[in-house]
């Protein structure tokens, strides 16, 4: 009897977990991208690679903006082979270095005439500091894409209607933003245990959502729109630096039971990038190809504005 109840409880937990974590919708839009240019940051693996590949299959010119030349060129070659689209190229971008971001933008703006879609996909959950002395997670997941987006904004405006898409995470819901910590330590949290890294990751993903909110306001009237999203729970390399034994067990369970492949993880990104008639939802957050309302803190005008100002300071923009 007890065994029976345990089995029933496990099955119920499994189905509920599955409903919550696993995304099933497939983007079915038929939009083509011939003559359009797309940047996908972190396009060499995981969700980014699946996104880049789908964009290439639709005929777009796709720039894989990655930190590793070897991994980036290899992925570009694979996507060219897979899709038959020769317009897939690698360009070096290390989001942990403001110098590299500046160089990328300079090279890109010189070499390319258009920018129709900027997909801020790259992120990590690793310890350490960026080249500029910021916490790695704050730097790569938030400040880097902030600077990149701003450096490319003029080109996006010239090519309007154009879009910026930010791959955030449902984890943003657990995030809070401690401005004292950012101002004093240039980090989102202190410490380097798995729990600290996870916390910093959720905070950084909250920054993504807040930024989309603020950016949408600043872009009113330009025909450039922006969206943030949760891609679903996906087997990728994301947790590579989260490795204490307790979290390893958790990771293994999630991977085995509650995660899908990067292709399904790319569907909501494709939706935000390509779905027609969502321009009036600029600044909002999506999950499983649907609009989702975020918590009040993630759409608070005051916090979003303050974060924008702090971020400008941290990348020397003002
Ligand atoms: N997987 C999930 O379940 C899940 C859930 C919620 C949200 N997300 C979000 O989905 C997005 C993609 O994640 P993923 O799961 O596909 O992770 P992933 O497999 O780890 O891919 C992350 C990509 O970001 C790149 N990257 C890391 N640091 C970088 C830097 N300093 N400069 C440039 N690129 C850098 C990586 O490059 P290297 O290959 O060189 O390391 C890699 O290409 C992230 O924004 C993540 O937060 C994922
Ligand atoms: C994406 O996130 C970055 C960093 O949080 C931010 O600077 C940028 O404005 C965001 N873009 C969009 C479209 O949300
Ligand atoms: C935005 O798009 C609309 C409809 O296509 C157009 O009428 C308007 O002039 C555009 N505005 C700008 C600033 O490009």
mmCIF file with all atom_site columns, C-alpha atoms in Angstrom, residues 131-302:
data_model
loop_
_atom_site.group_PDB
_atom_site.id
_atom_site.type_symbol
_atom_site.label_atom_id
_atom_site.label_alt_id
_atom_site.label_comp_id
_atom_site.label_asym_id
_atom_site.label_entity_id
_atom_site.label_seq_id
_atom_site.pdbx_PDB_ins_code
_atom_site.Cartn_x
_atom_site.Cartn_y
_atom_site.Cartn_z
_atom_site.occupancy
_atom_site.B_iso_or_equiv
_atom_site.pdbx_formal_charge
_atom_site.auth_seq_id
_atom_site.auth_comp_id
_atom_site.auth_asym_id
_atom_site.auth_atom_id
_atom_site.pdbx_PDB_model_num
ATOM 1   C CA . UNK A 1 131 ? 38.477 41.514 -18.001 1.00 0.00 ? 131 UNK A CA 1
ATOM 2   C CA . UNK A 1 132 ? 36.956 44.746 -16.709 1.00 0.00 ? 132 UNK A CA 1
ATOM 3   C CA . UNK A 1 133 ? 36.779 43.553 -13.113 1.00 0.00 ? 133 UNK A CA 1
ATOM 4   C CA . UNK A 1 134 ? 33.039 42.910 -12.998 1.00 0.00 ? 134 UNK A CA 1
ATOM 5   C CA . UNK A 1 135 ? 31.515 39.752 -11.553 1.00 0.00 ? 135 UNK A CA 1
ATOM 6   C CA . UNK A 1 136 ? 31.582 37.234 -14.418 1.00 0.00 ? 136 UNK A CA 1
ATOM 7   C CA . UNK A 1 137 ? 27.844 36.543 -14.338 1.00 0.00 ? 137 UNK A CA 1
ATOM 8   C CA . UNK A 1 138 ? 26.844 40.224 -14.157 1.00 0.00 ? 138 UNK A CA 1
ATOM 9   C CA . UNK A 1 139 ? 29.365 41.061 -16.865 1.00 0.00 ? 139 UNK A CA 1
ATOM 10  C CA . UNK A 1 140 ? 28.566 38.349 -19.396 1.00 0.00 ? 140 UNK A CA 1
ATOM 11  C CA . UNK A 1 141 ? 24.827 37.955 -18.865 1.00 0.00 ? 141 UNK A CA 1
ATOM 12  C CA . UNK A 1 142 ? 23.900 41.577 -18.408 1.00 0.00 ? 142 UNK A CA 1
ATOM 13  C CA . UNK A 1 143 ? 26.488 44.339 -18.883 1.00 0.00 ? 143 UNK A CA 1
ATOM 14  C CA . UNK A 1 144 ? 27.998 42.743 -22.009 1.00 0.00 ? 144 UNK A CA 1
ATOM 15  C CA . UNK A 1 145 ? 24.696 42.468 -23.908 1.00 0.00 ? 145 UNK A CA 1
ATOM 16  C CA . UNK A 1 146 ? 23.743 45.924 -22.602 1.00 0.00 ? 146 UNK A CA 1
ATOM 17  C CA . UNK A 1 147 ? 26.821 47.473 -24.184 1.00 0.00 ? 147 UNK A CA 1
ATOM 18  C CA . UNK A 1 148 ? 26.522 45.384 -27.340 1.00 0.00 ? 148 UNK A CA 1
ATOM 19  C CA . UNK A 1 149 ? 22.866 46.301 -27.840 1.00 0.00 ? 149 UNK A CA 1
ATOM 20  C CA . UNK A 1 150 ? 23.600 49.998 -27.364 1.00 0.00 ? 150 UNK A CA 1
ATOM 21  C CA . UNK A 1 151 ? 26.520 49.928 -29.809 1.00 0.00 ? 151 UNK A CA 1
ATOM 22  C CA . UNK A 1 152 ? 24.320 48.323 -32.466 1.00 0.00 ? 152 UNK A CA 1
ATOM 23  C CA . UNK A 1 153 ? 21.159 50.343 -31.825 1.00 0.00 ? 153 UNK A CA 1
ATOM 24  C CA . UNK A 1 154 ? 21.675 52.914 -34.586 1.00 0.00 ? 154 UNK A CA 1
ATOM 25  C CA . UNK A 1 155 ? 22.021 50.191 -37.189 1.00 0.00 ? 155 UNK A CA 1
ATOM 26  C CA . UNK A 1 156 ? 18.898 48.464 -35.880 1.00 0.00 ? 156 UNK A CA 1
ATOM 27  C CA . UNK A 1 157 ? 17.020 51.749 -36.175 1.00 0.00 ? 157 UNK A CA 1
ATOM 28  C CA . UNK A 1 158 ? 18.217 52.252 -39.741 1.00 0.00 ? 158 UNK A CA 1
ATOM 29  C CA . UNK A 1 159 ? 16.957 48.779 -40.630 1.00 0.00 ? 159 UNK A CA 1
ATOM 30  C CA . UNK A 1 160 ? 13.594 49.060 -38.826 1.00 0.00 ? 160 UNK A CA 1
ATOM 31  C CA . UNK A 1 161 ? 11.313 47.243 -38.442 1.00 0.00 ? 161 UNK A CA 1
ATOM 32  C CA . UNK A 1 162 ? 13.898 45.266 -36.528 1.00 0.00 ? 162 UNK A CA 1
ATOM 33  C CA . UNK A 1 163 ? 13.977 43.412 -33.225 1.00 0.00 ? 163 UNK A CA 1
ATOM 34  C CA . UNK A 1 164 ? 16.164 42.643 -30.242 1.00 0.00 ? 164 UNK A CA 1
ATOM 35  C CA . UNK A 1 165 ? 15.478 39.379 -28.449 1.00 0.00 ? 165 UNK A CA 1
ATOM 36  C CA . UNK A 1 166 ? 16.871 38.576 -25.023 1.00 0.00 ? 166 UNK A CA 1
ATOM 37  C CA . UNK A 1 167 ? 17.075 35.008 -23.864 1.00 0.00 ? 167 UNK A CA 1
ATOM 38  C CA . UNK A 1 168 ? 16.371 35.287 -20.151 1.00 0.00 ? 168 UNK A CA 1
ATOM 39  C CA . UNK A 1 169 ? 15.076 32.506 -17.905 1.00 0.00 ? 169 UNK A CA 1
ATOM 40  C CA . UNK A 1 170 ? 12.139 31.693 -15.669 1.00 0.00 ? 170 UNK A CA 1
ATOM 41  C CA . UNK A 1 171 ? 14.880 31.783 -13.003 1.00 0.00 ? 171 UNK A CA 1
ATOM 42  C CA . UNK A 1 172 ? 14.554 35.590 -13.127 1.00 0.00 ? 172 UNK A CA 1
ATOM 43  C CA . UNK A 1 173 ? 11.513 35.104 -10.951 1.00 0.00 ? 173 UNK A CA 1
ATOM 44  C CA . UNK A 1 174 ? 13.796 34.139 -8.049  1.00 0.00 ? 174 UNK A CA 1
ATOM 45  C CA . UNK A 1 175 ? 16.086 37.101 -8.670  1.00 0.00 ? 175 UNK A CA 1
ATOM 46  C CA . UNK A 1 176 ? 16.381 40.357 -6.762  1.00 0.00 ? 176 UNK A CA 1
ATOM 47  C CA . UNK A 1 177 ? 18.723 43.227 -7.437  1.00 0.00 ? 177 UNK A CA 1
ATOM 48  C CA . UNK A 1 178 ? 20.962 44.537 -4.719  1.00 0.00 ? 178 UNK A CA 1
ATOM 49  C CA . UNK A 1 179 ? 22.267 47.892 -5.925  1.00 0.00 ? 179 UNK A CA 1
ATOM 50  C CA . UNK A 1 180 ? 24.537 48.211 -2.892  1.00 0.00 ? 180 UNK A CA 1
ATOM 51  C CA . UNK A 1 181 ? 26.323 45.039 -3.849  1.00 0.00 ? 181 UNK A CA 1
ATOM 52  C CA . UNK A 1 182 ? 26.641 46.138 -7.477  1.00 0.00 ? 182 UNK A CA 1
ATOM 53  C CA . UNK A 1 183 ? 27.881 49.603 -6.543  1.00 0.00 ? 183 UNK A CA 1
ATOM 54  C CA . UNK A 1 184 ? 30.384 48.376 -3.982  1.00 0.00 ? 184 UNK A CA 1
ATOM 55  C CA . UNK A 1 185 ? 31.583 45.115 -5.485  1.00 0.00 ? 185 UNK A CA 1
ATOM 56  C CA . UNK A 1 186 ? 30.498 45.269 -9.133  1.00 0.00 ? 186 UNK A CA 1
ATOM 57  C CA . UNK A 1 187 ? 28.867 41.915 -8.598  1.00 0.00 ? 187 UNK A CA 1
ATOM 58  C CA . UNK A 1 188 ? 25.360 40.628 -8.217  1.00 0.00 ? 188 UNK A CA 1
ATOM 59  C CA . UNK A 1 189 ? 26.169 38.519 -5.152  1.00 0.00 ? 189 UNK A CA 1
ATOM 60  C CA . UNK A 1 190 ? 29.263 37.647 -3.187  1.00 0.00 ? 190 UNK A CA 1
ATOM 61  C CA . UNK A 1 191 ? 30.661 34.125 -2.939  1.00 0.00 ? 191 UNK A CA 1
ATOM 62  C CA . UNK A 1 192 ? 31.316 31.263 -5.313  1.00 0.00 ? 192 UNK A CA 1
ATOM 63  C CA . UNK A 1 193 ? 29.424 28.245 -3.990  1.00 0.00 ? 193 UNK A CA 1
ATOM 64  C CA . UNK A 1 194 ? 26.894 26.703 -6.368  1.00 0.00 ? 194 UNK A CA 1
ATOM 65  C CA . UNK A 1 195 ? 24.120 28.428 -4.441  1.00 0.00 ? 195 UNK A CA 1
ATOM 66  C CA . UNK A 1 196 ? 25.840 31.823 -4.863  1.00 0.00 ? 196 UNK A CA 1
ATOM 67  C CA . UNK A 1 197 ? 26.401 31.221 -8.575  1.00 0.00 ? 197 UNK A CA 1
ATOM 68  C CA . UNK A 1 198 ? 22.796 30.197 -9.035  1.00 0.00 ? 198 UNK A CA 1
ATOM 69  C CA . UNK A 1 199 ? 21.644 33.289 -7.160  1.00 0.00 ? 199 UNK A CA 1
ATOM 70  C CA . UNK A 1 200 ? 23.821 35.556 -9.287  1.00 0.00 ? 200 UNK A CA 1
ATOM 71  C CA . UNK A 1 201 ? 22.480 33.808 -12.390 1.00 0.00 ? 201 UNK A CA 1
ATOM 72  C CA . UNK A 1 202 ? 18.841 34.449 -11.411 1.00 0.00 ? 202 UNK A CA 1
ATOM 73  C CA . UNK A 1 203 ? 19.679 38.079 -10.596 1.00 0.00 ? 203 UNK A CA 1
ATOM 74  C CA . UNK A 1 204 ? 21.347 38.508 -13.988 1.00 0.00 ? 204 UNK A CA 1
ATOM 75  C CA . UNK A 1 205 ? 18.311 37.048 -15.726 1.00 0.00 ? 205 UNK A CA 1
ATOM 76  C CA . UNK A 1 206 ? 16.086 39.499 -13.846 1.00 0.00 ? 206 UNK A CA 1
ATOM 77  C CA . UNK A 1 207 ? 18.338 42.255 -15.221 1.00 0.00 ? 207 UNK A CA 1
ATOM 78  C CA . UNK A 1 208 ? 17.576 40.967 -18.750 1.00 0.00 ? 208 UNK A CA 1
ATOM 79  C CA . UNK A 1 209 ? 13.848 41.274 -18.149 1.00 0.00 ? 209 UNK A CA 1
ATOM 80  C CA . UNK A 1 210 ? 14.144 44.739 -16.609 1.00 0.00 ? 210 UNK A CA 1
ATOM 81  C CA . UNK A 1 211 ? 16.300 45.913 -19.459 1.00 0.00 ? 211 UNK A CA 1
ATOM 82  C CA . UNK A 1 212 ? 13.890 44.765 -22.057 1.00 0.00 ? 212 UNK A CA 1
ATOM 83  C CA . UNK A 1 213 ? 11.280 46.782 -20.187 1.00 0.00 ? 213 UNK A CA 1
ATOM 84  C CA . UNK A 1 214 ? 13.423 49.925 -20.176 1.00 0.00 ? 214 UNK A CA 1
ATOM 85  C CA . UNK A 1 215 ? 14.728 49.472 -23.709 1.00 0.00 ? 215 UNK A CA 1
ATOM 86  C CA . UNK A 1 216 ? 11.192 49.193 -25.082 1.00 0.00 ? 216 UNK A CA 1
ATOM 87  C CA . UNK A 1 217 ? 10.413 52.590 -23.592 1.00 0.00 ? 217 UNK A CA 1
ATOM 88  C CA . UNK A 1 218 ? 13.504 54.152 -25.059 1.00 0.00 ? 218 UNK A CA 1
ATOM 89  C CA . UNK A 1 219 ? 12.704 52.681 -28.448 1.00 0.00 ? 219 UNK A CA 1
ATOM 90  C CA . UNK A 1 220 ? 9.155  53.982 -28.669 1.00 0.00 ? 220 UNK A CA 1
ATOM 91  C CA . UNK A 1 221 ? 8.490  55.435 -32.093 1.00 0.00 ? 221 UNK A CA 1
ATOM 92  C CA . UNK A 1 222 ? 11.513 53.832 -33.766 1.00 0.00 ? 222 UNK A CA 1
ATOM 93  C CA . UNK A 1 223 ? 9.949  50.599 -35.067 1.00 0.00 ? 223 UNK A CA 1
ATOM 94  C CA . UNK A 1 224 ? 12.687 48.683 -33.233 1.00 0.00 ? 224 UNK A CA 1
ATOM 95  C CA . UNK A 1 225 ? 11.006 46.347 -30.750 1.00 0.00 ? 225 UNK A CA 1
ATOM 96  C CA . UNK A 1 226 ? 12.401 44.061 -28.065 1.00 0.00 ? 226 UNK A CA 1
ATOM 97  C CA . UNK A 1 227 ? 11.358 40.975 -26.153 1.00 0.00 ? 227 UNK A CA 1
ATOM 98  C CA . UNK A 1 228 ? 12.700 38.735 -23.386 1.00 0.00 ? 228 UNK A CA 1
ATOM 99  C CA . UNK A 1 229 ? 11.872 35.095 -22.883 1.00 0.00 ? 229 UNK A CA 1
ATOM 100 C CA . UNK A 1 230 ? 12.330 31.777 -21.105 1.00 0.00 ? 230 UNK A CA 1
ATOM 101 C CA . UNK A 1 231 ? 13.434 29.013 -23.487 1.00 0.00 ? 231 UNK A CA 1
ATOM 102 C CA . UNK A 1 232 ? 12.237 26.074 -21.378 1.00 0.00 ? 232 UNK A CA 1
ATOM 103 C CA . UNK A 1 233 ? 14.402 23.555 -19.614 1.00 0.00 ? 233 UNK A CA 1
ATOM 104 C CA . UNK A 1 234 ? 17.016 22.353 -22.079 1.00 0.00 ? 234 UNK A CA 1
ATOM 105 C CA . UNK A 1 235 ? 19.941 19.958 -21.999 1.00 0.00 ? 235 UNK A CA 1
ATOM 106 C CA . UNK A 1 236 ? 22.912 22.150 -22.857 1.00 0.00 ? 236 UNK A CA 1
ATOM 107 C CA . UNK A 1 237 ? 26.314 23.104 -21.526 1.00 0.00 ? 237 UNK A CA 1
ATOM 108 C CA . UNK A 1 238 ? 24.859 25.828 -19.317 1.00 0.00 ? 238 UNK A CA 1
ATOM 109 C CA . UNK A 1 239 ? 25.493 24.286 -15.909 1.00 0.00 ? 239 UNK A CA 1
ATOM 110 C CA . UNK A 1 240 ? 29.037 23.281 -16.736 1.00 0.00 ? 240 UNK A CA 1
ATOM 111 C CA . UNK A 1 241 ? 30.527 25.132 -13.756 1.00 0.00 ? 241 UNK A CA 1
ATOM 112 C CA . UNK A 1 242 ? 27.870 24.139 -11.246 1.00 0.00 ? 242 UNK A CA 1
ATOM 113 C CA . UNK A 1 243 ? 29.323 20.953 -9.879  1.00 0.00 ? 243 UNK A CA 1
ATOM 114 C CA . UNK A 1 244 ? 29.043 20.363 -6.156  1.00 0.00 ? 244 UNK A CA 1
ATOM 115 C CA . UNK A 1 245 ? 27.803 16.838 -5.513  1.00 0.00 ? 245 UNK A CA 1
ATOM 116 C CA . UNK A 1 246 ? 24.365 17.932 -4.329  1.00 0.00 ? 246 UNK A CA 1
ATOM 117 C CA . UNK A 1 247 ? 23.759 19.995 -7.429  1.00 0.00 ? 247 UNK A CA 1
ATOM 118 C CA . UNK A 1 248 ? 25.129 17.224 -9.631  1.00 0.00 ? 248 UNK A CA 1
ATOM 119 C CA . UNK A 1 249 ? 22.364 14.938 -8.455  1.00 0.00 ? 249 UNK A CA 1
ATOM 120 C CA . UNK A 1 250 ? 19.759 17.644 -9.065  1.00 0.00 ? 250 UNK A CA 1
ATOM 121 C CA . UNK A 1 251 ? 21.236 18.323 -12.491 1.00 0.00 ? 251 UNK A CA 1
ATOM 122 C CA . UNK A 1 252 ? 21.102 14.643 -13.405 1.00 0.00 ? 252 UNK A CA 1
ATOM 123 C CA . UNK A 1 253 ? 17.438 14.399 -12.400 1.00 0.00 ? 253 UNK A CA 1
ATOM 124 C CA . UNK A 1 254 ? 16.494 17.526 -14.351 1.00 0.00 ? 254 UNK A CA 1
ATOM 125 C CA . UNK A 1 255 ? 18.415 16.325 -17.402 1.00 0.00 ? 255 UNK A CA 1
ATOM 126 C CA . UNK A 1 256 ? 16.880 12.892 -17.337 1.00 0.00 ? 256 UNK A CA 1
ATOM 127 C CA . UNK A 1 257 ? 13.265 13.802 -16.688 1.00 0.00 ? 257 UNK A CA 1
ATOM 128 C CA . UNK A 1 258 ? 12.542 17.465 -17.186 1.00 0.00 ? 258 UNK A CA 1
ATOM 129 C CA . UNK A 1 259 ? 14.633 18.781 -20.040 1.00 0.00 ? 259 UNK A CA 1
ATOM 130 C CA . UNK A 1 260 ? 14.339 18.762 -23.808 1.00 0.00 ? 260 UNK A CA 1
ATOM 131 C CA . UNK A 1 261 ? 16.708 19.334 -26.698 1.00 0.00 ? 261 UNK A CA 1
ATOM 132 C CA . UNK A 1 262 ? 18.063 22.708 -27.868 1.00 0.00 ? 262 UNK A CA 1
ATOM 133 C CA . UNK A 1 263 ? 15.787 22.723 -30.922 1.00 0.00 ? 263 UNK A CA 1
ATOM 134 C CA . UNK A 1 264 ? 12.675 22.951 -28.776 1.00 0.00 ? 264 UNK A CA 1
ATOM 135 C CA . UNK A 1 265 ? 14.570 25.442 -26.593 1.00 0.00 ? 265 UNK A CA 1
ATOM 136 C CA . UNK A 1 266 ? 14.885 27.712 -29.635 1.00 0.00 ? 266 UNK A CA 1
ATOM 137 C CA . UNK A 1 267 ? 11.137 27.892 -30.376 1.00 0.00 ? 267 UNK A CA 1
ATOM 138 C CA . UNK A 1 268 ? 10.238 30.844 -28.160 1.00 0.00 ? 268 UNK A CA 1
ATOM 139 C CA . UNK A 1 269 ? 13.278 32.772 -29.437 1.00 0.00 ? 269 UNK A CA 1
ATOM 140 C CA . UNK A 1 270 ? 12.046 32.154 -32.990 1.00 0.00 ? 270 UNK A CA 1
ATOM 141 C CA . UNK A 1 271 ? 8.576  33.254 -31.952 1.00 0.00 ? 271 UNK A CA 1
ATOM 142 C CA . UNK A 1 272 ? 9.846  36.551 -30.520 1.00 0.00 ? 272 UNK A CA 1
ATOM 143 C CA . UNK A 1 273 ? 12.077 37.148 -33.533 1.00 0.00 ? 273 UNK A CA 1
ATOM 144 C CA . UNK A 1 274 ? 9.687  36.215 -36.307 1.00 0.00 ? 274 UNK A CA 1
ATOM 145 C CA . UNK A 1 275 ? 6.046  36.178 -35.186 1.00 0.00 ? 275 UNK A CA 1
ATOM 146 C CA . UNK A 1 276 ? 4.002  38.793 -37.004 1.00 0.00 ? 276 UNK A CA 1
ATOM 147 C CA . UNK A 1 277 ? 2.014  41.467 -35.203 1.00 0.00 ? 277 UNK A CA 1
ATOM 148 C CA . UNK A 1 278 ? 3.573  41.297 -31.752 1.00 0.00 ? 278 UNK A CA 1
ATOM 149 C CA . UNK A 1 279 ? 5.145  44.761 -32.022 1.00 0.00 ? 279 UNK A CA 1
ATOM 150 C CA . UNK A 1 280 ? 2.606  46.186 -29.571 1.00 0.00 ? 280 UNK A CA 1
ATOM 151 C CA . UNK A 1 281 ? 4.019  43.739 -26.994 1.00 0.00 ? 281 UNK A CA 1
ATOM 152 C CA . UNK A 1 282 ? 7.504  45.263 -27.157 1.00 0.00 ? 282 UNK A CA 1
ATOM 153 C CA . UNK A 1 283 ? 9.273  45.067 -23.791 1.00 0.00 ? 283 UNK A CA 1
ATOM 154 C CA . UNK A 1 284 ? 7.284  42.069 -22.613 1.00 0.00 ? 284 UNK A CA 1
ATOM 155 C CA . UNK A 1 285 ? 8.317  38.544 -21.587 1.00 0.00 ? 285 UNK A CA 1
ATOM 156 C CA . UNK A 1 286 ? 7.405  35.261 -23.284 1.00 0.00 ? 286 UNK A CA 1
ATOM 157 C CA . UNK A 1 287 ? 7.515  31.584 -22.397 1.00 0.00 ? 287 UNK A CA 1
ATOM 158 C CA . UNK A 1 288 ? 6.489  28.570 -24.491 1.00 0.00 ? 288 UNK A CA 1
ATOM 159 C CA . UNK A 1 289 ? 5.588  30.907 -27.403 1.00 0.00 ? 289 UNK A CA 1
ATOM 160 C CA . UNK A 1 290 ? 3.147  32.884 -25.247 1.00 0.00 ? 290 UNK A CA 1
ATOM 161 C CA . UNK A 1 291 ? 3.040  36.189 -23.449 1.00 0.00 ? 291 UNK A CA 1
ATOM 162 C CA . UNK A 1 292 ? 3.554  35.801 -19.681 1.00 0.00 ? 292 UNK A CA 1
ATOM 163 C CA . UNK A 1 293 ? 3.067  38.489 -17.035 1.00 0.00 ? 293 UNK A CA 1
ATOM 164 C CA . UNK A 1 294 ? 6.214  38.939 -14.889 1.00 0.00 ? 294 UNK A CA 1
ATOM 165 C CA . UNK A 1 295 ? 6.276  39.861 -11.203 1.00 0.00 ? 295 UNK A CA 1
ATOM 166 C CA . UNK A 1 296 ? 5.948  43.572 -10.325 1.00 0.00 ? 296 UNK A CA 1
ATOM 167 C CA . UNK A 1 297 ? 9.667  43.948 -9.533  1.00 0.00 ? 297 UNK A CA 1
ATOM 168 C CA . UNK A 1 298 ? 10.521 42.796 -13.054 1.00 0.00 ? 298 UNK A CA 1
ATOM 169 C CA . UNK A 1 299 ? 8.426  45.545 -14.662 1.00 0.00 ? 299 UNK A CA 1
ATOM 170 C CA . UNK A 1 300 ? 9.067  48.349 -12.182 1.00 0.00 ? 300 UNK A CA 1
ATOM 171 C CA . UNK A 1 301 ? 9.881  51.566 -14.043 1.00 0.00 ? 301 UNK A CA 1
ATOM 172 C CA . UNK A 1 302 ? 12.030 52.937 -11.210 1.00 0.00 ? 302 UNK A CA 1
#
